[in-house]
Short mmCIF file of C-alpha atoms and ligand atoms in Angstrom, two decimals:
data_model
loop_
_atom_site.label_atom_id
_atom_site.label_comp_id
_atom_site.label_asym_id
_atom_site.label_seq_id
_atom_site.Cartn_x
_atom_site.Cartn_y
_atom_site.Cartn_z
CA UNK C 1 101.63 87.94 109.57
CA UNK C 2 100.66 91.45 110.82
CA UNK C 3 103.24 93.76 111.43
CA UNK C 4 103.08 96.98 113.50
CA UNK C 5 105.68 99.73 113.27
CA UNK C 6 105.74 102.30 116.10
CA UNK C 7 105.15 99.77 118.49
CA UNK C 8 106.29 100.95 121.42
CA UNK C 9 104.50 103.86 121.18
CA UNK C 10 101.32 104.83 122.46
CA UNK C 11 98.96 104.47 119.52
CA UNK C 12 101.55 101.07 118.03
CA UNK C 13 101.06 99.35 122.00
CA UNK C 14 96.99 100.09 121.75
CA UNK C 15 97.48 98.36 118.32
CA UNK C 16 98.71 95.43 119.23
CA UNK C 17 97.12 94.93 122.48
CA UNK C 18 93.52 95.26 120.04
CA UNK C 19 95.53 92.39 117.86
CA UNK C 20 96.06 89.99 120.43
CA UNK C 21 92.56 90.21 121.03
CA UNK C 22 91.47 88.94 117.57
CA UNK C 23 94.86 86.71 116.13
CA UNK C 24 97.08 84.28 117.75
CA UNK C 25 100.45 86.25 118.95
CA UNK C 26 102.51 84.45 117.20
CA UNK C 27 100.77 85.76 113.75
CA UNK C 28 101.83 89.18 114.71
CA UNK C 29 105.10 91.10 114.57
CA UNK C 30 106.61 94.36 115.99
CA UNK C 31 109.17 96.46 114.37
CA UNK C 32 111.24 98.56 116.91
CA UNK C 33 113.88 101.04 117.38
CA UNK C 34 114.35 99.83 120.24
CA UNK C 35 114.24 96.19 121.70
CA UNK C 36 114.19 96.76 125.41
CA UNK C 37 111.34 98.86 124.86
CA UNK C 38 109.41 95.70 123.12
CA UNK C 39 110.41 93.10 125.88
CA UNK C 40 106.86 92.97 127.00
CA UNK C 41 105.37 92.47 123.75
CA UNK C 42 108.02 89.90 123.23
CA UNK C 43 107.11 88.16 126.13
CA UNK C 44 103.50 88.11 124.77
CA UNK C 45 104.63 85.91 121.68
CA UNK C 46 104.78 88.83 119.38
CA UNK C 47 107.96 88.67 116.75
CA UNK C 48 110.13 91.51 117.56
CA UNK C 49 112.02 93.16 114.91
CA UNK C 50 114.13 95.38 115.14
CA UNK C 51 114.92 98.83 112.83
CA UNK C 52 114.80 102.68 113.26
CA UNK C 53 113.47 104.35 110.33
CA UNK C 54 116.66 106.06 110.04
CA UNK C 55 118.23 102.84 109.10
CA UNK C 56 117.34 101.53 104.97
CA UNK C 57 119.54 98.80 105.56
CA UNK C 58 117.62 97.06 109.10
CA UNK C 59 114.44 98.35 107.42
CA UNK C 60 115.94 95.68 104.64
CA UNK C 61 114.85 92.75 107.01
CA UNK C 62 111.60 94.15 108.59
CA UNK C 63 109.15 92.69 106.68
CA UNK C 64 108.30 89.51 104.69
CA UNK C 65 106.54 89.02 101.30
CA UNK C 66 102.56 88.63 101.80
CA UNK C 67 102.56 90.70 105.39
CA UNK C 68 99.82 93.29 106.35
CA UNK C 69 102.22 96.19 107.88
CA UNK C 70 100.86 99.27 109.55
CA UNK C 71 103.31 101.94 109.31
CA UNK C 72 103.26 104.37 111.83
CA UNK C 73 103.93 107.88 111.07
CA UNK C 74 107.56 108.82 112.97
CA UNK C 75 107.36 111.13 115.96
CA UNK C 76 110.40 113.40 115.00
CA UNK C 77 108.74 116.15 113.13
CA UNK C 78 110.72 117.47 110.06
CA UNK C 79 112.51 113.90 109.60
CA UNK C 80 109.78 112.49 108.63
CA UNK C 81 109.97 112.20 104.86
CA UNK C 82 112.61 110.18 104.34
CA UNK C 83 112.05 108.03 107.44
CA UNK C 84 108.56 106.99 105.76
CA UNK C 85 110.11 106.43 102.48
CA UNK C 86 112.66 104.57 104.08
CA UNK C 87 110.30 102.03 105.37
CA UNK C 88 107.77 101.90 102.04
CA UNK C 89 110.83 101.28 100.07
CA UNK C 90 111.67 98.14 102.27
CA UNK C 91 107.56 97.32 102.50
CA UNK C 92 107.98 97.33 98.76
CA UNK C 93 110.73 95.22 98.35
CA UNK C 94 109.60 92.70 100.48
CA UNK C 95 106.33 92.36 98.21
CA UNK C 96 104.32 92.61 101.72
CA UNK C 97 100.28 92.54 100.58
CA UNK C 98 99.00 96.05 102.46
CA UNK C 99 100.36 98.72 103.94
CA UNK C 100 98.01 101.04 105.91
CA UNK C 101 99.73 104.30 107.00
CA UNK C 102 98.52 107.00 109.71
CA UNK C 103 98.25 109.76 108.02
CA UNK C 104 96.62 113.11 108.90
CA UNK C 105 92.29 113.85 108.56
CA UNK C 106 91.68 115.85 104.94
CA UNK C 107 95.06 114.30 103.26
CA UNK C 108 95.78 116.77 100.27
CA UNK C 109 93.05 119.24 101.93
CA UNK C 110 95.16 119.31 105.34
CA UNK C 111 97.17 122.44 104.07
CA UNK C 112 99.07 123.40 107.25
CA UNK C 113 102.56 122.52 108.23
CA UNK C 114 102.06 119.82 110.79
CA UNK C 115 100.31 117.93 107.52
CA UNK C 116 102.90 118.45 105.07
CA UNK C 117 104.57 115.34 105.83
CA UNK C 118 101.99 113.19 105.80
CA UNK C 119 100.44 114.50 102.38
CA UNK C 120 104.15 113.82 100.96
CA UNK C 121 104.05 110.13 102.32
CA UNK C 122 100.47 109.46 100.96
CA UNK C 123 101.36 110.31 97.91
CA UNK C 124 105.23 108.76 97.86
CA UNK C 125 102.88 105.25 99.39
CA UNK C 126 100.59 106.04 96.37
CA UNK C 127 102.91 106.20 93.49
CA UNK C 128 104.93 103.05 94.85
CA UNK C 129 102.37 100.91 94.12
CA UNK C 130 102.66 98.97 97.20
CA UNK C 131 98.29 98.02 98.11
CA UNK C 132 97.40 100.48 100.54
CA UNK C 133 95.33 101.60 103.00
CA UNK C 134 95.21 105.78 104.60
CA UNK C 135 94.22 106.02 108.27
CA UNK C 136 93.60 109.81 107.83
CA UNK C 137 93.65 110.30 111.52
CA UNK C 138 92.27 113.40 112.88
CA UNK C 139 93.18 115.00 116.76
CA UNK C 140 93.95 112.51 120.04
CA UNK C 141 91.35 113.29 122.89
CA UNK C 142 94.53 112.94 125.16
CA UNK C 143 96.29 115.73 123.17
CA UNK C 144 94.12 118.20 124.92
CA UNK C 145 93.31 115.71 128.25
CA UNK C 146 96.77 114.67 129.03
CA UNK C 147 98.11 116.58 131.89
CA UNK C 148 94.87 118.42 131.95
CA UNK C 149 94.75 118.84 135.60
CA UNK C 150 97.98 121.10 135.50
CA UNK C 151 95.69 123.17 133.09
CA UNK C 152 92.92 123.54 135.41
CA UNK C 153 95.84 124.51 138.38
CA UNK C 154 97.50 127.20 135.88
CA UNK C 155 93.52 128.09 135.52
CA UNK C 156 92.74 128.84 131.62
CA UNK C 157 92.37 127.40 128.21
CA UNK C 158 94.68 128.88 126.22
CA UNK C 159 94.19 128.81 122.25
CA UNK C 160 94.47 130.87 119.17
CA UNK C 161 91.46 129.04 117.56
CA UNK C 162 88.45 131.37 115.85
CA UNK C 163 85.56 131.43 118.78
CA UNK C 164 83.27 128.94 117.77
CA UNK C 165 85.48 126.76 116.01
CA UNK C 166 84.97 123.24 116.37
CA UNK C 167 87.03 119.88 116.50
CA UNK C 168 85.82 116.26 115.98
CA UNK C 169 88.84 114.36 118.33
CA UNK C 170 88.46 110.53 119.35
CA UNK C 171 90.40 108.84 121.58
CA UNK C 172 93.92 107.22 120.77
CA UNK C 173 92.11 103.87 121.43
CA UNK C 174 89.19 104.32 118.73
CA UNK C 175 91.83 105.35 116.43
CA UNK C 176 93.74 102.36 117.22
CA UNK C 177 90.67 100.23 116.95
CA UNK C 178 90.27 101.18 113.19
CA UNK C 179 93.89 100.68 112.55
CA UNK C 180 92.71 96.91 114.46
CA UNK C 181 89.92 96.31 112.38
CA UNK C 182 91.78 97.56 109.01
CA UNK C 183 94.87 94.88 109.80
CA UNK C 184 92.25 91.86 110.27
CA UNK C 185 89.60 92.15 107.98
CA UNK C 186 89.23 92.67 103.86
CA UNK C 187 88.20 94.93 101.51
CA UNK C 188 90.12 97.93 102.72
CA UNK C 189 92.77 98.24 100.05
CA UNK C 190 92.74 101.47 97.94
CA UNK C 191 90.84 103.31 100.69
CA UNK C 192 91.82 106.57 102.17
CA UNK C 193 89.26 106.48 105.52
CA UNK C 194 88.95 110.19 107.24
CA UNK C 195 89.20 109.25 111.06
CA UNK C 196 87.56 111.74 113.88
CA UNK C 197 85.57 111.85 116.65
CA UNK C 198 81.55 111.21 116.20
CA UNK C 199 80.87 114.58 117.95
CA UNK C 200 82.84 117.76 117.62
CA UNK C 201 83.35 120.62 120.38
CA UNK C 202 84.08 123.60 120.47
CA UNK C 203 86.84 125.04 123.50
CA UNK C 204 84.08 126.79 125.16
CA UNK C 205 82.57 123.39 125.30
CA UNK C 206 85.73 121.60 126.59
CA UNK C 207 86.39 123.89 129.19
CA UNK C 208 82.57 124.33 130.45
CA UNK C 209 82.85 119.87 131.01
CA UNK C 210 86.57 120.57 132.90
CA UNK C 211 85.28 123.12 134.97
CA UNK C 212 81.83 120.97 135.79
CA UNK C 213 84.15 118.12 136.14
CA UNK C 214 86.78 120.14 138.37
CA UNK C 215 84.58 122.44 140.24
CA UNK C 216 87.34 124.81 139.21
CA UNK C 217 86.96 127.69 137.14
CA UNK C 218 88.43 127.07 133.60
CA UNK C 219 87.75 130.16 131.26
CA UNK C 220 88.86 130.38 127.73
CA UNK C 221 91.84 132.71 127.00
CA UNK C 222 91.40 133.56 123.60
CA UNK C 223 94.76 134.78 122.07
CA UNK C 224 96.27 135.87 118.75
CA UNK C 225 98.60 133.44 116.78
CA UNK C 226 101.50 135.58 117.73
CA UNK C 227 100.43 135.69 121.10
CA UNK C 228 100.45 132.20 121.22
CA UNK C 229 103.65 131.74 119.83
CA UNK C 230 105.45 133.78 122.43
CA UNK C 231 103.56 131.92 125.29
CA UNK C 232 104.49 128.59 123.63
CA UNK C 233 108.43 129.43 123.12
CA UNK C 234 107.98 131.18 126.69
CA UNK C 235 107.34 127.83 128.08
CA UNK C 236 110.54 126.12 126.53
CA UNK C 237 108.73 125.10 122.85
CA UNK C 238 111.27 125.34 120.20
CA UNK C 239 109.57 128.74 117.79
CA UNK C 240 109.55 126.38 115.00
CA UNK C 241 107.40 124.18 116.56
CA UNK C 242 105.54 127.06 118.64
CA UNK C 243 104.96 128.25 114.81
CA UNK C 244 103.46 124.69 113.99
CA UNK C 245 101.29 124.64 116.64
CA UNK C 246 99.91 127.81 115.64
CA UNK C 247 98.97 126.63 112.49
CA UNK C 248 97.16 123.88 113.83
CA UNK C 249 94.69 126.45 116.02
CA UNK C 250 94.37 127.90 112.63
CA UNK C 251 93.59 124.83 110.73
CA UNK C 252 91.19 123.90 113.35
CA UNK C 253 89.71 127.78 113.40
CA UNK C 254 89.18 126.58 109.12
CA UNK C 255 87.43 123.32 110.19
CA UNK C 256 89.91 121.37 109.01
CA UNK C 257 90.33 119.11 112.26
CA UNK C 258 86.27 118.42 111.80
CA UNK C 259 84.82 115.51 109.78
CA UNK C 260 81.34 114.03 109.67
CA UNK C 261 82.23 111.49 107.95
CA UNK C 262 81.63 108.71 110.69
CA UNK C 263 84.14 106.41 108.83
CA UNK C 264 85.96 105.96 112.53
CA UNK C 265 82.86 104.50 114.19
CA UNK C 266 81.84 102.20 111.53
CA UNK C 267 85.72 101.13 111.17
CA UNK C 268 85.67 100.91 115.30
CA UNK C 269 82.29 98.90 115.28
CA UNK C 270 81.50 101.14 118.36
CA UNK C 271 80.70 104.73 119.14
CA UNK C 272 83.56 106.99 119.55
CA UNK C 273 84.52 107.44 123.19
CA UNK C 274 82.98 110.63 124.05
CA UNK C 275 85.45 113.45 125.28
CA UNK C 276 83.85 113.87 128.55
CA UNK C 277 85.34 110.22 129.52
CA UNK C 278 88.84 111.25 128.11
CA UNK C 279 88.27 114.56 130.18
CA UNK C 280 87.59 112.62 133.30
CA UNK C 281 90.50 110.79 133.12
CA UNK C 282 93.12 113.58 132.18
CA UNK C 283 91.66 115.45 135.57
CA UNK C 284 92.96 111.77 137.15
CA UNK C 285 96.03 111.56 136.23
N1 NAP E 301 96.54 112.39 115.66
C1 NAP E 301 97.13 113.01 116.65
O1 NAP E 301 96.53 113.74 117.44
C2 NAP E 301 98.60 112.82 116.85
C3 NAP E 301 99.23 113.38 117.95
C4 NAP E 301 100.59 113.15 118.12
C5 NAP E 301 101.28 112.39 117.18
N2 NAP E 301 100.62 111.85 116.12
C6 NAP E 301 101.29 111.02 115.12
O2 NAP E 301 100.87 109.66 115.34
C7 NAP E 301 102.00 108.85 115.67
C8 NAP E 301 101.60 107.86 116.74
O3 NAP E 301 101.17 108.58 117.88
P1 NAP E 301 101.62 108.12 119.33
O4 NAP E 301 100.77 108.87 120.26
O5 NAP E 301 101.70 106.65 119.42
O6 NAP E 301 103.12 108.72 119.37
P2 NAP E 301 104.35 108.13 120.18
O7 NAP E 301 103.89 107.52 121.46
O8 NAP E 301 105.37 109.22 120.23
O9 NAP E 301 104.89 106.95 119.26
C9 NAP E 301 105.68 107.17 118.14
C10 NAP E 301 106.30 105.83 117.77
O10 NAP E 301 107.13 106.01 116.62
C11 NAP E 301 108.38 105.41 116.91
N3 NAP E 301 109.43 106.09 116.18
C12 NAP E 301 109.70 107.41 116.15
N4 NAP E 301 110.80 107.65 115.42
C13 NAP E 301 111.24 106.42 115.00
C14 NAP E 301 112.35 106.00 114.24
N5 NAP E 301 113.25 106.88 113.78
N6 NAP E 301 112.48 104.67 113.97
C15 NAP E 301 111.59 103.78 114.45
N7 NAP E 301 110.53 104.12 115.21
C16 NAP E 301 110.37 105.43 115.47
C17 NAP E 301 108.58 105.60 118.39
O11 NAP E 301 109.57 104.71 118.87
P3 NAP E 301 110.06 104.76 120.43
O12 NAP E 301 108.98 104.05 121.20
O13 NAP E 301 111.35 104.03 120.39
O14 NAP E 301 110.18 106.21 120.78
C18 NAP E 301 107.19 105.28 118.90
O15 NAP E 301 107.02 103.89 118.97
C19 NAP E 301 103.09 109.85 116.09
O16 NAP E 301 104.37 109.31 115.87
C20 NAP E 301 102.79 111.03 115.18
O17 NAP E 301 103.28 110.82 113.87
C21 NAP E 301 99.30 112.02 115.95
#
């Protein structure tokens, strides 16, 4: 059995649709916070099981001995550390074979705040002793592309990121096609794969293809960190957060959101989807 956490997210329901593709439904399981969300996979022939990370004692009966899990990293930043330990404690009782968790690109290099989490997981996952399997993910496409064309309409590019610094993002689907070919073949156990995009831009790039793309003028406004900040928390961003996010334009400004590694490709079987396409649809939807 294969059994995806976060499944009703967006990354967890590209996961399992790329399952059904390659293993019958009914090897396949879902675990869920919540199980109106999962009625559709259920309807599929996909196990639904139900447990919020929050909850050791429903995390008890999520998984079986022998079962390839792919835990999902949590969405509620700050909770996060317990919440994974919560389900690699219950992966580890249950004796499950592998667990592959989505962690962030660089792992112990990723030294800004929005990676903290995930470096205390890997190594929490690591010193368990459960098999496993990092999905060092790096950037979504769609984290820059989704609602893109209200960008365009309040007319700038608005970052804190060094000029010229560049950022190797894939789509959510090649990063969900790794986590797909990670659950269904061997030999992955041990590994720590660094996941990004096969080309990296840089924001003068990405807003040169919106405004080719738009017809619309789409400059870069290039502001401090602090700047940045009060924009963010101007627009209804919690400061903590804003703060976060600041650190990410600086991580990014340190190349740490780039990767040459190629390890998502050759996981994916397939190119990376290029950010153009992701680009074209944002300015869609
Ligand atoms: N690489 C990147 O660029 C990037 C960007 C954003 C996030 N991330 C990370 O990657 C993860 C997957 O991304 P995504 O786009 O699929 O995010 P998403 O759509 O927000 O999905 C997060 C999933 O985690 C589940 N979840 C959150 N808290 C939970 C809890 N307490 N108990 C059980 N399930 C819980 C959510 O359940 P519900 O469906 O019930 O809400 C959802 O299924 C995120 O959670 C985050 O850790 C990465």
């Amino acid at each position: 059995m294969i059994v995806v956490t976060g499944a009703t997210g967006k990354l967890g329901t590209l996961v399992v649709e790329g399952l059904i593709d390659r293993v019958p439904a009914e090897q396949i399981a879902v675990v869920v916070r919540d199980a109106a969300k999962a009625a559709r996979l259920g309807g599929l022939g996909v196990e639904v099981r139900v447990a919020d990370y929050d909850d050791p004692a429903a995390l008890g009966d999520a998984f079986r001995e022998g079962e390839k899990v792919l835990l999902i990293s949590g969405s509620e930043v700050g909770r996060r550390v317990p919440q994974h330990r919560a389900v690699i404690d219950a992966a580890e009782a249950a004796g499950v074979a592998l667990l592959a968790y989505t962690s962030i690109l660089g792992g112990p290099a990723a030294d800004f705040e929005l990676a903290r989490e995930h470096q205390v997981t890997e190594r929490y996952l690591i010193d368990s002793g459960v098999p496993y399997v990092l999905l060092r993910n790096g950037w979504y496409h769609e984290n820059y592309t989704e609602g893109l064309a209200g960008a365009v309409a309040a007319g700038a590019l608005t970052t804190s990121t060094a000029e010229g610094a560049r950022i190797a993002t894939a789509a959510r689907a090649d990063f969900a096609a790794a986590a797909v070919a990670v659950l269904t073949t061997e030999g992955h156990e041990g590994r720590a794969y660094e996941l990004a995009g096969d080309t990296a831009w840089t924001f003068e790039e990405f807003a040169a293809e919106v405004a080719r793309q738009s017809g619309r003028d789409f400059p870069v406004n290039r502001v401090s960190g602090e700047e940045l900040r009060g924009i963010l928390t101007g627009q209804g961003v919690p400061d903590p957060f804003a703060a976060v996010l600041v650190g990410v334009d600086d991580a990014i400004s340190r190349g740490l959101l780039d990767d040459g590694s190629g390890d998502l490709s050759k996981l994916a079987g397939r190119p990376t989807t290029p950010v153009a396409e992701a680009i074209a649809e944002g300015l869609r939807s």
